[in-house]
Amino acid sequence: MPVAISPKDPCNLARTFAAKPDTLSLPKKRGPKPRAIVEFPQPLVLEWVDPPTFPEAFALHLERHGDSCHHLHRAVIASGEAFDRKTFHNWKIGKRLPATLQSFEVLGRVEQRYRLPADYFRDKLIAAAKAPRGHRFTNIADSERRRMAWHLPDDLDQRPDAERAEIIDWVRTVIVSGATDYRRYQAESLRHRYGLRFPPLDGVDCGAWDDAVLYPKVNGLRTPPRLIREVKDLIQFKTSTLSAIGSKRAGVWGDETVAQKVEHLGLLFGAMTADPTSPIGGRGVPSDSLTLGLLVLPSVWDWYLTWRETKRGFYTNWEVNMLAFGLALTRRETGWLRQRPAIAFDLAVIDGLVSDDDLARARIDWDGICDQAHDHCLRRAKEIQRVARVHRDPFEPILAILETDRPLASYRLITAEIAARIPDGRRYPKAAAEVVRGMLMLRMGLHLGVRQKNLRQLLLCPRGNTPRSERQLETLKRGELRWNVRETKWEVLIPSNAFKNANSSFFGGQPFRLLLPDLDGLYPHIDAYIAQHRPILLAAAEDPCTFFVKTVKRTSRDAAYDSATFYEAWRLIIQRYGIYNPYTKRGAIAGLLPHGPHNVRDVLATHILKTTGSFEQASYAIQDTPEMVALHYGRFLPQDKAALAARILNEVWETG
């Protein structure tokens, strides 16, 4: 690049050139003196609004610094370097966009000259969903293009066709979808949706099961009103504080269990109504014949179990859990179906599933047919348990971390990668807010070790405000982040009834309380998030009072996370900053795969096991019992146990 020379009068000359930025020519001998080339010219305009598109941004910064296309070419293009001056003009008016490796190198020099953040112009191109890299987006849908743009190298179109295809395939399989058998199966399943969707059940009248009110279709499927009312009655039975007079029940469902059971029932009845000739290969049962009463018939259970085994290729514990649900519905005295013999009159003949004899027996001997269903589900559950396989290994996405000697230290590298790439909040306030939010999701998850529900529902009490009492939090079944004045630290308080395992011996009826450590800039990030970033994410939407809030957009004014959106937010952070990308050199950990917040509990438990060998201490980190750690969370292999013992024994040899 040319050697910088200080100008004598940059301001006046800047105004002259800014008036005609595209027509700069060398001055005549008797005219103004030639303007000297400046490496870092002072901007004429200090306050500016960041434009959304690349051409607008390029033109703005030319004007801000009093540069013309000709003068910028002289300043950033070395002598003898082949780069047409007209290219700058074409970029400025939007006639062309950067499309070669050389173009992006030149843009880097422009960013340096104007003191802009690295990749400032490149991000404009990606944000606008342009295709600045030639063949890189050929035959890729717009939605997939937006997901992949972040992860593709700038010089992709300069590489051979085979290498381009290899990179795109790697991004698709490793970063976007996750290269596991279960993720591939899940992606294929999502192409053919079949599950019935239930409307909000709060306003559904549990009576009048034969009401002919039509509900709108969801994904082309309509759930019949009678089935909606039955499911509503079941939920009310399992969630009400007091059971109805004359009814008996065993256990109460929480919100997460309700959502899970409704989803599972939607899958079961959706499979039954699906067209047998479609890729789903359903049973083709008329929707008007659907009723929870079908679950007392062994033929219905066997068809569904066989259909799932055919679809997946083998049995899993999912089928065992579904059979356990059938056992609960038909259990003596406390089963919901057992206590509703009137449902027998809603059953109808279904060829191959429900016969006239089944109808007659159900209407005459409801207890007998419920006993038959209970015994059948119990036998099938035992048979499937013997052959069930694991389709989703919960450790697989994070094996690259769990196999290290210090898993928590490895996972911490992701937060360090995020902190190093936080955008300039003055220029990109929303982008900076989203990145800080993502980093705090990971930090809070690592410090607390709680489940996703407790993390996303964590309430916020800013400094200076009065914290909610323990009784208020128990009523809400939520925790709170508040400032502890006495300890001068941020504190998290979560009542025991907010946890899934509230009756576990870990709690003993007492709340979970933890003072967050002021380590690695945690407190400054929390303070900046609360004061600056969180209001930007909320915009003008109603504040849900949770610590973590979604980015409010025109299409969605609800700022509260649900389980699906929180999972996707976490997964996006891992895709961008956690997975090491050998083609862009971004990301923290090679071999990592996309995952959700629940895997943090595996990291914490495994880290303590590898450090101490104590299942009890590992259970303290995730508010659970040693038995649960051994069954589900800790990956403590024989070689890990041997290594821990060897470390202690080797101290004798090292110290003499």
XYZ file of C-alpha atoms in Angstrom, residues 6 11 145 226 242 249 314 323 373 478 585 602 648:
13
model
C -0.419 14.078 5.943
C -11.400 19.666 5.479
C -28.852 -20.087 2.091
C -64.593 -34.487 20.466
C -58.025 -30.794 43.908
C -55.851 -40.016 40.608
C -36.321 -50.732 15.600
C -47.166 -47.949 26.894
C -55.765 -53.222 27.945
C -39.950 -19.843 38.969
C -11.190 -20.787 10.987
C -23.621 -33.735 31.163
C -3.322 -40.299 43.027
